[in-house]
Amino acid sequence: IQCRICWSSEEDSTNPLIIACKCKGTVGLIHFQCLKNWVLTQKQEKPPNAQNQNVRSFYWKRFECEICKQMYPYTFKIQRSIYKIIDLSEQLATANNYILLESMPLDKNTSRNIHLLTVTPEQSEFKLGRGHESQVRINDISVSRCHAIIKCK
């Protein structure tokens, strides 16, 4: 029994060996931290710009097992402990009021998108859609150019 990434069989409560996908045999187990580090290498960030200072978007092109292609969950629960693969606590610590949105994948699309909207007195309204004027861009033909406006009071 060993991790398919680091080949170690050691585990503890902070870094258990988990079954993260449908893989079996020698590639079936992976350390939680090894998986978390691998997912982190797949992360891309669209940082705030002059027009959208209060919007940060995080994008994972591949959020799946590279062998069996099963999509990874955001969290794992082992006994009473919850392990989060994606941890945005650093980003959330700097924001007092925020909205966290996830673009849900369609069918076999294995990408993940998370949008962090920071609400401030200067910006309390956010446009969502596929148009260029939207602060949160959703690249889907079924979504309107200005699909929704979130107003925070």
mmCIF file of C-alpha atoms in Angstrom:
data_model
loop_
_atom_site.group_PDB
_atom_site.id
_atom_site.type_symbol
_atom_site.label_atom_id
_atom_site.label_comp_id
_atom_site.label_asym_id
_atom_site.label_seq_id
_atom_site.Cartn_x
_atom_site.Cartn_y
_atom_site.Cartn_z
ATOM 1 C CA ILE A 1 0.000 0.000 0.000
ATOM 2 C CA GLN A 2 1.584 3.243 -1.159
ATOM 3 C CA CYS A 3 0.807 6.617 -2.703
ATOM 4 C CA ARG A 4 0.908 6.616 -6.500
ATOM 5 C CA ILE A 5 2.671 10.010 -6.534
ATOM 6 C CA CYS A 6 5.343 9.890 -3.803
ATOM 7 C CA TRP A 7 5.406 6.083 -3.361
ATOM 8 C CA SER A 8 5.387 6.461 0.420
ATOM 9 C CA SER A 9 3.172 4.322 2.632
ATOM 10 C CA GLU A 10 3.347 6.669 5.617
ATOM 11 C CA GLU A 11 0.170 8.473 6.595
ATOM 12 C CA ASP A 12 -1.210 10.475 9.500
ATOM 13 C CA SER A 13 -4.347 12.423 10.388
ATOM 14 C CA THR A 14 -3.248 15.460 8.347
ATOM 15 C CA ASN A 15 -2.164 13.462 5.297
ATOM 16 C CA PRO A 16 -4.136 10.217 4.952
ATOM 17 C CA LEU A 17 -3.954 7.844 2.020
ATOM 18 C CA ILE A 18 -7.277 8.212 0.204
ATOM 19 C CA ILE A 19 -9.128 6.655 -2.696
ATOM 20 C CA ALA A 20 -9.847 9.766 -4.767
ATOM 21 C CA CYS A 21 -11.231 8.181 -7.938
ATOM 22 C CA LYS A 22 -12.173 4.868 -9.583
ATOM 23 C CA CYS A 23 -8.561 3.699 -9.994
ATOM 24 C CA LYS A 24 -7.760 0.325 -8.432
ATOM 25 C CA GLY A 25 -4.629 -1.595 -7.544
ATOM 26 C CA THR A 26 -1.244 0.136 -7.246
ATOM 27 C CA VAL A 27 -2.605 3.441 -8.587
ATOM 28 C CA GLY A 28 -5.726 3.453 -6.401
ATOM 29 C CA LEU A 29 -4.300 5.276 -3.375
ATOM 30 C CA ILE A 30 -2.957 8.801 -3.110
ATOM 31 C CA HIS A 31 -1.942 10.994 -0.181
ATOM 32 C CA PHE A 32 -4.307 13.876 0.424
ATOM 33 C CA GLN A 33 -1.413 16.390 0.260
ATOM 34 C CA CYS A 34 -0.043 14.855 -2.957
ATOM 35 C CA LEU A 35 -3.469 15.228 -4.584
ATOM 36 C CA LYS A 36 -3.871 18.755 -3.233
ATOM 37 C CA ASN A 37 -0.453 19.762 -4.588
ATOM 38 C CA TRP A 38 -1.194 18.238 -7.988
ATOM 39 C CA VAL A 39 -4.556 20.063 -8.218
ATOM 40 C CA LEU A 40 -2.768 23.287 -7.233
ATOM 41 C CA THR A 41 -0.480 22.926 -10.278
ATOM 42 C CA GLN A 42 -3.590 22.893 -12.492
ATOM 43 C CA LYS A 43 -4.980 26.137 -11.020
ATOM 44 C CA GLN A 44 -5.021 29.324 -13.030
ATOM 45 C CA GLU A 45 -6.166 32.684 -11.722
ATOM 46 C CA LYS A 46 -7.655 35.630 -13.497
ATOM 47 C CA PRO A 47 -6.556 38.416 -11.138
ATOM 48 C CA PRO A 48 -8.514 41.628 -10.638
ATOM 49 C CA ASN A 49 -7.946 44.340 -13.229
ATOM 50 C CA ALA A 50 -8.758 48.062 -13.436
ATOM 51 C CA GLN A 51 -12.373 47.385 -14.465
ATOM 52 C CA ASN A 52 -12.970 44.443 -12.131
ATOM 53 C CA GLN A 53 -11.002 45.160 -8.965
ATOM 54 C CA ASN A 54 -13.449 43.209 -6.841
ATOM 55 C CA VAL A 55 -13.619 40.020 -8.914
ATOM 56 C CA ARG A 56 -11.111 37.171 -8.786
ATOM 57 C CA SER A 57 -11.695 34.052 -10.837
ATOM 58 C CA PHE A 58 -9.961 30.722 -10.260
ATOM 59 C CA TYR A 59 -9.941 28.142 -13.022
ATOM 60 C CA TRP A 60 -8.897 24.509 -13.102
ATOM 61 C CA LYS A 61 -8.723 23.173 -16.652
ATOM 62 C CA ARG A 62 -8.380 19.615 -15.386
ATOM 63 C CA PHE A 63 -10.011 18.651 -12.119
ATOM 64 C CA GLU A 64 -10.037 14.951 -12.806
ATOM 65 C CA CYS A 65 -7.930 11.845 -12.424
ATOM 66 C CA GLU A 66 -5.540 11.708 -15.362
ATOM 67 C CA ILE A 67 -5.905 7.913 -15.514
ATOM 68 C CA CYS A 68 -9.610 7.063 -15.067
ATOM 69 C CA LYS A 69 -10.917 10.590 -15.861
ATOM 70 C CA GLN A 70 -13.258 10.687 -12.849
ATOM 71 C CA MET A 71 -13.835 14.198 -11.539
ATOM 72 C CA TYR A 72 -12.377 14.858 -8.077
ATOM 73 C CA PRO A 73 -14.690 16.182 -5.357
ATOM 74 C CA TYR A 74 -13.783 19.410 -3.551
ATOM 75 C CA THR A 75 -13.736 17.654 -0.178
ATOM 76 C CA PHE A 76 -13.206 14.212 1.312
ATOM 77 C CA LYS A 77 -14.672 13.022 4.594
ATOM 78 C CA ILE A 78 -12.784 10.361 6.509
ATOM 79 C CA GLN A 79 -14.481 9.383 9.751
ATOM 80 C CA ARG A 80 -15.188 12.801 11.335
ATOM 81 C CA SER A 81 -12.474 14.779 9.538
ATOM 82 C CA ILE A 82 -13.108 16.833 6.414
ATOM 83 C CA TYR A 83 -10.252 17.379 3.959
ATOM 84 C CA LYS A 84 -10.564 20.215 1.448
ATOM 85 C CA ILE A 85 -8.664 19.921 -1.829
ATOM 86 C CA ILE A 86 -9.379 23.540 -2.691
ATOM 87 C CA ASP A 87 -8.749 25.948 0.145
ATOM 88 C CA LEU A 88 -9.537 29.607 -0.493
ATOM 89 C CA SER A 89 -9.170 30.650 3.156
ATOM 90 C CA GLU A 90 -6.197 32.895 2.274
ATOM 91 C CA GLN A 91 -8.246 34.812 -0.258
ATOM 92 C CA LEU A 92 -11.324 34.931 1.983
ATOM 93 C CA ALA A 93 -9.340 36.246 4.964
ATOM 94 C CA THR A 94 -8.714 39.549 3.159
ATOM 95 C CA ALA A 95 -12.379 40.034 2.200
ATOM 96 C CA ASN A 96 -14.940 41.157 4.780
ATOM 97 C CA ASN A 97 -18.045 40.793 2.626
ATOM 98 C CA TYR A 98 -17.908 38.443 -0.307
ATOM 99 C CA ILE A 99 -19.897 36.165 -2.573
ATOM 100 C CA LEU A 100 -18.400 32.890 -3.745
ATOM 101 C CA LEU A 101 -19.810 31.445 -6.984
ATOM 102 C CA GLU A 102 -19.026 28.217 -8.773
ATOM 103 C CA SER A 103 -19.642 27.611 -12.456
ATOM 104 C CA MET A 104 -20.961 24.078 -12.570
ATOM 105 C CA PRO A 105 -19.456 21.795 -15.231
ATOM 106 C CA LEU A 106 -21.692 20.384 -17.931
ATOM 107 C CA ASP A 107 -21.715 16.676 -18.827
ATOM 108 C CA LYS A 108 -18.129 15.512 -19.353
ATOM 109 C CA ASN A 109 -16.579 18.950 -18.902
ATOM 110 C CA THR A 110 -14.054 18.382 -16.132
ATOM 111 C CA SER A 111 -13.034 21.981 -15.549
ATOM 112 C CA ARG A 112 -13.955 23.930 -12.434
ATOM 113 C CA ASN A 113 -14.442 27.679 -12.069
ATOM 114 C CA ILE A 114 -14.787 29.609 -8.823
ATOM 115 C CA HIS A 115 -15.444 33.348 -8.708
ATOM 116 C CA LEU A 116 -14.787 35.452 -5.615
ATOM 117 C CA LEU A 117 -16.777 38.705 -5.611
ATOM 118 C CA THR A 118 -15.698 41.149 -2.925
ATOM 119 C CA VAL A 119 -18.494 43.532 -1.941
ATOM 120 C CA THR A 120 -17.382 47.057 -1.047
ATOM 121 C CA PRO A 121 -19.211 50.400 -0.778
ATOM 122 C CA GLU A 122 -17.659 51.305 -4.151
ATOM 123 C CA GLN A 123 -18.859 48.117 -5.846
ATOM 124 C CA SER A 124 -21.953 46.332 -4.654
ATOM 125 C CA GLU A 125 -23.286 45.301 -8.074
ATOM 126 C CA PHE A 126 -21.923 42.538 -10.300
ATOM 127 C CA LYS A 127 -22.934 41.585 -13.852
ATOM 128 C CA LEU A 128 -22.834 37.927 -14.858
ATOM 129 C CA GLY A 129 -22.949 36.734 -18.449
ATOM 130 C CA ARG A 130 -20.949 35.942 -21.562
ATOM 131 C CA GLY A 131 -20.664 39.559 -22.753
ATOM 132 C CA HIS A 132 -17.506 41.651 -22.513
ATOM 133 C CA GLU A 133 -19.140 44.078 -20.072
ATOM 134 C CA SER A 134 -19.789 41.296 -17.527
ATOM 135 C CA GLN A 135 -17.556 41.182 -14.473
ATOM 136 C CA VAL A 136 -18.091 37.424 -14.178
ATOM 137 C CA ARG A 137 -17.678 35.867 -17.615
ATOM 138 C CA ILE A 138 -19.513 32.616 -18.305
ATOM 139 C CA ASN A 139 -18.416 31.020 -21.575
ATOM 140 C CA ASP A 140 -21.584 29.160 -22.459
ATOM 141 C CA ILE A 141 -23.729 29.800 -25.522
ATOM 142 C CA SER A 142 -26.930 29.242 -23.504
ATOM 143 C CA VAL A 143 -26.050 32.168 -21.198
ATOM 144 C CA SER A 144 -27.130 35.693 -22.203
ATOM 145 C CA ARG A 145 -24.576 38.464 -22.719
ATOM 146 C CA CYS A 146 -25.920 40.060 -19.536
ATOM 147 C CA HIS A 147 -27.529 37.083 -17.848
ATOM 148 C CA ALA A 148 -27.940 38.390 -14.292
ATOM 149 C CA ILE A 149 -27.043 41.282 -12.031
ATOM 150 C CA ILE A 150 -26.300 40.692 -8.361
ATOM 151 C CA LYS A 151 -27.018 43.720 -6.185
ATOM 152 C CA CYS A 152 -25.870 43.662 -2.573
ATOM 153 C CA LYS A 153 -27.503 45.872 0.032
#
